[in-house]
């Protein structure tokens, strides 16, 4: 068994946050704000084939603008990762958010190539002209995985530093002022955070 000797890392590498097409709700902004503080966040516009090219461009801009106004930080890959994935500068300006489509149907049952059929034609999930699925797959699993791991390690190191400092403050309080109540302990360790 390949997994028998592998140690599982319980830390979260990245959060893919799905946003429905045509509508970005306040609750989505609140969730993304909270998530982006603790984990690298990549927003995805689901069912992107339900939007025209112009609607999609406008919705991407709206998501970026409202996120910026709400102090939401989206994870972005390094320029070298985009270059290795053969994504030019003009395309890079689109991301994030990534616009994706999905389907259980495939052109050929022997090959996994998801499609969505319409009266006017076919949308292919892995066709870069129709969806960002292949771009995202390439970035997350090939060229940008090191960016994701670096960001996760950076956040974890900051978390450990913050937690250690908080714990050190509580230990010092107990040593220096053993008669104080737990409330004083909490306020002391809370002040060590800032």
mmCIF file of C-alpha atoms in Angstrom:
data_model
loop_
_atom_site.group_PDB
_atom_site.id
_atom_site.type_symbol
_atom_site.label_atom_id
_atom_site.label_comp_id
_atom_site.label_asym_id
_atom_site.label_seq_id
_atom_site.Cartn_x
_atom_site.Cartn_y
_atom_site.Cartn_z
ATOM 1 C CA UNK A 1 0.000 0.000 0.000
ATOM 2 C CA UNK A 2 1.496 3.325 -1.086
ATOM 3 C CA UNK A 3 -0.174 5.304 1.688
ATOM 4 C CA UNK A 4 1.061 3.028 4.493
ATOM 5 C CA UNK A 5 4.409 4.829 4.778
ATOM 6 C CA UNK A 6 3.060 8.326 4.088
ATOM 7 C CA UNK A 7 2.472 10.721 6.912
ATOM 8 C CA UNK A 8 -0.718 12.705 6.387
ATOM 9 C CA UNK A 9 -0.392 16.457 6.832
ATOM 10 C CA UNK A 10 -3.616 17.755 8.438
ATOM 11 C CA UNK A 11 -2.950 21.387 7.506
ATOM 12 C CA UNK A 12 -5.172 22.962 4.854
ATOM 13 C CA UNK A 13 -3.250 23.905 1.707
ATOM 14 C CA UNK A 14 -5.911 26.027 0.048
ATOM 15 C CA UNK A 15 -9.669 26.638 0.159
ATOM 16 C CA UNK A 16 -11.616 26.628 -3.107
ATOM 17 C CA UNK A 17 -14.670 28.832 -2.515
ATOM 18 C CA UNK A 18 -17.491 28.391 -5.023
ATOM 19 C CA UNK A 19 -19.553 31.452 -5.898
ATOM 20 C CA UNK A 20 -22.806 30.990 -7.836
ATOM 21 C CA UNK A 21 -23.017 32.769 -11.196
ATOM 22 C CA UNK A 22 -24.556 36.249 -11.429
ATOM 23 C CA UNK A 23 -24.748 36.873 -7.672
ATOM 24 C CA UNK A 24 -22.262 37.625 -4.954
ATOM 25 C CA UNK A 25 -24.055 37.770 -1.617
ATOM 26 C CA UNK A 26 -22.949 39.579 1.516
ATOM 27 C CA UNK A 27 -22.733 36.239 3.327
ATOM 28 C CA UNK A 28 -20.217 35.071 0.705
ATOM 29 C CA UNK A 29 -18.116 38.153 1.384
ATOM 30 C CA UNK A 30 -18.302 37.540 5.143
ATOM 31 C CA UNK A 31 -17.301 33.879 4.791
ATOM 32 C CA UNK A 32 -14.469 34.701 2.397
ATOM 33 C CA UNK A 33 -13.206 37.441 4.733
ATOM 34 C CA UNK A 34 -13.054 35.006 7.645
ATOM 35 C CA UNK A 35 -11.544 32.206 5.574
ATOM 36 C CA UNK A 36 -8.907 34.384 3.920
ATOM 37 C CA UNK A 37 -7.501 35.240 7.360
ATOM 38 C CA UNK A 38 -6.685 31.607 8.127
ATOM 39 C CA UNK A 39 -6.224 29.787 4.834
ATOM 40 C CA UNK A 40 -5.184 30.678 1.279
ATOM 41 C CA UNK A 41 -8.447 31.312 -0.579
ATOM 42 C CA UNK A 42 -9.180 30.798 -4.277
ATOM 43 C CA UNK A 43 -12.634 31.905 -5.449
ATOM 44 C CA UNK A 44 -14.335 29.924 -8.217
ATOM 45 C CA UNK A 45 -17.318 31.052 -10.244
ATOM 46 C CA UNK A 46 -19.441 27.943 -10.731
ATOM 47 C CA UNK A 47 -21.589 27.236 -13.786
ATOM 48 C CA UNK A 48 -19.637 29.839 -15.721
ATOM 49 C CA UNK A 49 -21.207 28.629 -18.968
ATOM 50 C CA UNK A 50 -24.470 30.249 -17.852
ATOM 51 C CA UNK A 51 -22.893 33.677 -18.424
ATOM 52 C CA UNK A 52 -21.938 35.512 -21.592
ATOM 53 C CA UNK A 53 -18.308 36.567 -22.025
ATOM 54 C CA UNK A 54 -19.236 40.148 -21.091
ATOM 55 C CA UNK A 55 -21.244 39.078 -18.035
ATOM 56 C CA UNK A 56 -18.378 36.886 -16.872
ATOM 57 C CA UNK A 57 -15.827 39.698 -17.254
ATOM 58 C CA UNK A 58 -18.093 42.060 -15.320
ATOM 59 C CA UNK A 59 -18.750 39.494 -12.593
ATOM 60 C CA UNK A 60 -15.036 38.771 -12.181
ATOM 61 C CA UNK A 61 -14.398 42.508 -11.788
ATOM 62 C CA UNK A 62 -17.260 42.812 -9.289
ATOM 63 C CA UNK A 63 -15.887 39.960 -7.182
ATOM 64 C CA UNK A 64 -12.394 41.475 -7.156
ATOM 65 C CA UNK A 65 -13.702 44.979 -6.331
ATOM 66 C CA UNK A 66 -16.044 43.891 -3.545
ATOM 67 C CA UNK A 67 -13.400 41.570 -2.095
ATOM 68 C CA UNK A 68 -10.867 44.388 -2.108
ATOM 69 C CA UNK A 69 -13.350 46.680 -0.328
ATOM 70 C CA UNK A 70 -14.000 43.949 2.249
ATOM 71 C CA UNK A 71 -10.285 43.318 2.988
ATOM 72 C CA UNK A 72 -10.441 39.842 1.467
ATOM 73 C CA UNK A 73 -7.140 38.505 0.208
ATOM 74 C CA UNK A 74 -7.245 35.940 -2.573
ATOM 75 C CA UNK A 75 -4.399 33.521 -3.072
ATOM 76 C CA UNK A 76 -2.456 34.272 -6.215
ATOM 77 C CA UNK A 77 0.183 32.115 -7.821
ATOM 78 C CA UNK A 78 3.680 33.418 -8.509
ATOM 79 C CA UNK A 79 4.355 34.836 -12.009
ATOM 80 C CA UNK A 80 6.752 31.942 -12.739
ATOM 81 C CA UNK A 81 3.928 29.436 -12.118
ATOM 82 C CA UNK A 82 1.681 31.243 -14.594
ATOM 83 C CA UNK A 83 4.529 31.319 -17.117
ATOM 84 C CA UNK A 84 5.239 27.589 -16.688
ATOM 85 C CA UNK A 85 1.521 26.880 -17.144
ATOM 86 C CA UNK A 86 1.678 28.888 -20.404
ATOM 87 C CA UNK A 87 -0.658 31.605 -19.151
ATOM 88 C CA UNK A 88 0.248 34.984 -20.594
ATOM 89 C CA UNK A 89 0.073 38.328 -18.782
ATOM 90 C CA UNK A 90 -3.201 39.329 -20.472
ATOM 91 C CA UNK A 91 -4.872 36.114 -19.235
ATOM 92 C CA UNK A 92 -3.264 36.379 -15.801
ATOM 93 C CA UNK A 93 -5.177 39.601 -15.184
ATOM 94 C CA UNK A 94 -8.395 37.525 -15.136
ATOM 95 C CA UNK A 95 -7.400 35.395 -12.141
ATOM 96 C CA UNK A 96 -8.588 35.033 -9.457
ATOM 97 C CA UNK A 97 -11.508 34.304 -9.569
ATOM 98 C CA UNK A 98 -11.456 31.277 -11.832
ATOM 99 C CA UNK A 99 -14.572 30.515 -13.897
ATOM 100 C CA UNK A 100 -15.342 26.790 -14.026
ATOM 101 C CA UNK A 101 -17.893 24.411 -15.469
ATOM 102 C CA UNK A 102 -18.418 20.761 -14.694
ATOM 103 C CA UNK A 103 -20.401 17.815 -15.926
ATOM 104 C CA UNK A 104 -20.751 14.092 -15.505
ATOM 105 C CA UNK A 105 -21.168 13.645 -19.273
ATOM 106 C CA UNK A 106 -18.190 12.994 -21.477
ATOM 107 C CA UNK A 107 -17.585 12.978 -25.240
ATOM 108 C CA UNK A 108 -16.120 9.485 -25.087
ATOM 109 C CA UNK A 109 -16.879 7.101 -22.193
ATOM 110 C CA UNK A 110 -13.287 5.826 -22.313
ATOM 111 C CA UNK A 111 -11.781 9.307 -21.790
ATOM 112 C CA UNK A 112 -12.715 11.711 -19.017
ATOM 113 C CA UNK A 113 -13.444 14.957 -20.878
ATOM 114 C CA UNK A 114 -16.526 16.545 -19.248
ATOM 115 C CA UNK A 115 -18.925 18.394 -21.512
ATOM 116 C CA UNK A 116 -22.239 20.240 -21.247
ATOM 117 C CA UNK A 117 -24.438 20.003 -24.311
ATOM 118 C CA UNK A 118 -26.767 22.802 -25.399
ATOM 119 C CA UNK A 119 -28.945 23.408 -28.449
ATOM 120 C CA UNK A 120 -26.326 25.814 -29.788
ATOM 121 C CA UNK A 121 -23.292 23.605 -29.120
ATOM 122 C CA UNK A 122 -21.056 22.021 -26.507
ATOM 123 C CA UNK A 123 -19.101 23.487 -23.574
ATOM 124 C CA UNK A 124 -16.007 21.524 -22.634
ATOM 125 C CA UNK A 125 -14.805 21.774 -19.040
ATOM 126 C CA UNK A 126 -11.147 21.282 -20.014
ATOM 127 C CA UNK A 127 -11.189 23.625 -23.015
ATOM 128 C CA UNK A 128 -9.469 26.887 -21.958
ATOM 129 C CA UNK A 129 -11.819 28.842 -24.216
ATOM 130 C CA UNK A 130 -14.823 27.553 -22.244
ATOM 131 C CA UNK A 131 -13.619 27.120 -18.652
ATOM 132 C CA UNK A 132 -10.667 27.719 -16.346
ATOM 133 C CA UNK A 133 -10.730 24.105 -15.055
ATOM 134 C CA UNK A 134 -7.597 23.065 -16.916
ATOM 135 C CA UNK A 135 -5.801 26.286 -15.902
ATOM 136 C CA UNK A 136 -6.686 25.726 -12.269
ATOM 137 C CA UNK A 137 -5.748 22.040 -12.462
ATOM 138 C CA UNK A 138 -2.368 22.902 -13.984
ATOM 139 C CA UNK A 139 -1.672 25.568 -11.378
ATOM 140 C CA UNK A 140 -2.862 23.588 -8.355
ATOM 141 C CA UNK A 141 -1.422 20.192 -9.230
ATOM 142 C CA UNK A 142 1.598 20.939 -11.379
ATOM 143 C CA UNK A 143 3.322 24.291 -11.669
ATOM 144 C CA UNK A 144 1.804 26.164 -8.721
ATOM 145 C CA UNK A 145 1.829 23.475 -6.043
ATOM 146 C CA UNK A 146 5.030 24.917 -4.588
ATOM 147 C CA UNK A 147 3.361 28.338 -4.284
ATOM 148 C CA UNK A 148 0.469 26.730 -2.414
ATOM 149 C CA UNK A 149 2.794 24.806 -0.078
ATOM 150 C CA UNK A 150 4.960 27.888 0.586
ATOM 151 C CA UNK A 151 1.902 29.964 1.498
ATOM 152 C CA UNK A 152 0.558 27.207 3.759
ATOM 153 C CA UNK A 153 3.919 26.915 5.529
ATOM 154 C CA UNK A 154 4.150 30.707 5.877
ATOM 155 C CA UNK A 155 0.693 30.872 7.472
ATOM 156 C CA UNK A 156 1.424 27.896 9.735
ATOM 157 C CA UNK A 157 4.701 29.453 10.895
ATOM 158 C CA UNK A 158 2.868 32.692 11.701
ATOM 159 C CA UNK A 159 0.185 30.720 13.566
ATOM 160 C CA UNK A 160 2.850 28.881 15.615
ATOM 161 C CA UNK A 161 4.624 32.154 16.403
ATOM 162 C CA UNK A 162 1.351 33.774 17.453
ATOM 163 C CA UNK A 163 0.291 30.773 19.546
ATOM 164 C CA UNK A 164 3.694 30.441 21.201
ATOM 165 C CA UNK A 165 3.753 34.131 22.065
ATOM 166 C CA UNK A 166 0.230 33.890 23.492
ATOM 167 C CA UNK A 167 1.168 30.805 25.528
ATOM 168 C CA UNK A 168 4.372 32.452 26.750
ATOM 169 C CA UNK A 169 2.374 35.458 27.960
ATOM 170 C CA UNK A 170 0.042 33.212 29.955
ATOM 171 C CA UNK A 171 2.987 31.306 31.478
ATOM 172 C CA UNK A 172 4.706 34.543 32.507
ATOM 173 C CA UNK A 173 1.480 35.809 34.053
ATOM 174 C CA UNK A 174 1.117 32.643 36.127
ATOM 175 C CA UNK A 175 4.746 32.876 37.278
ATOM 176 C CA UNK A 176 4.755 36.582 38.066
ATOM 177 C CA UNK A 177 1.222 36.963 39.442
ATOM 178 C CA UNK A 178 0.038 33.593 40.771
ATOM 179 C CA UNK A 179 -2.906 35.097 42.708
ATOM 180 C CA UNK A 180 -4.622 36.723 39.704
ATOM 181 C CA UNK A 181 -7.900 35.431 38.343
ATOM 182 C CA UNK A 182 -8.372 33.741 34.979
ATOM 183 C CA UNK A 183 -9.920 36.965 33.615
ATOM 184 C CA UNK A 184 -6.666 38.802 34.221
ATOM 185 C CA UNK A 185 -4.851 35.935 32.564
ATOM 186 C CA UNK A 186 -7.018 36.228 29.477
ATOM 187 C CA UNK A 187 -6.572 39.976 29.213
ATOM 188 C CA UNK A 188 -2.806 39.640 29.603
ATOM 189 C CA UNK A 189 -2.466 36.956 26.934
ATOM 190 C CA UNK A 190 -4.811 38.946 24.696
ATOM 191 C CA UNK A 191 -2.593 42.028 24.976
ATOM 192 C CA UNK A 192 0.437 40.003 23.944
ATOM 193 C CA UNK A 193 -1.202 39.460 20.545
ATOM 194 C CA UNK A 194 -1.034 43.068 19.461
#
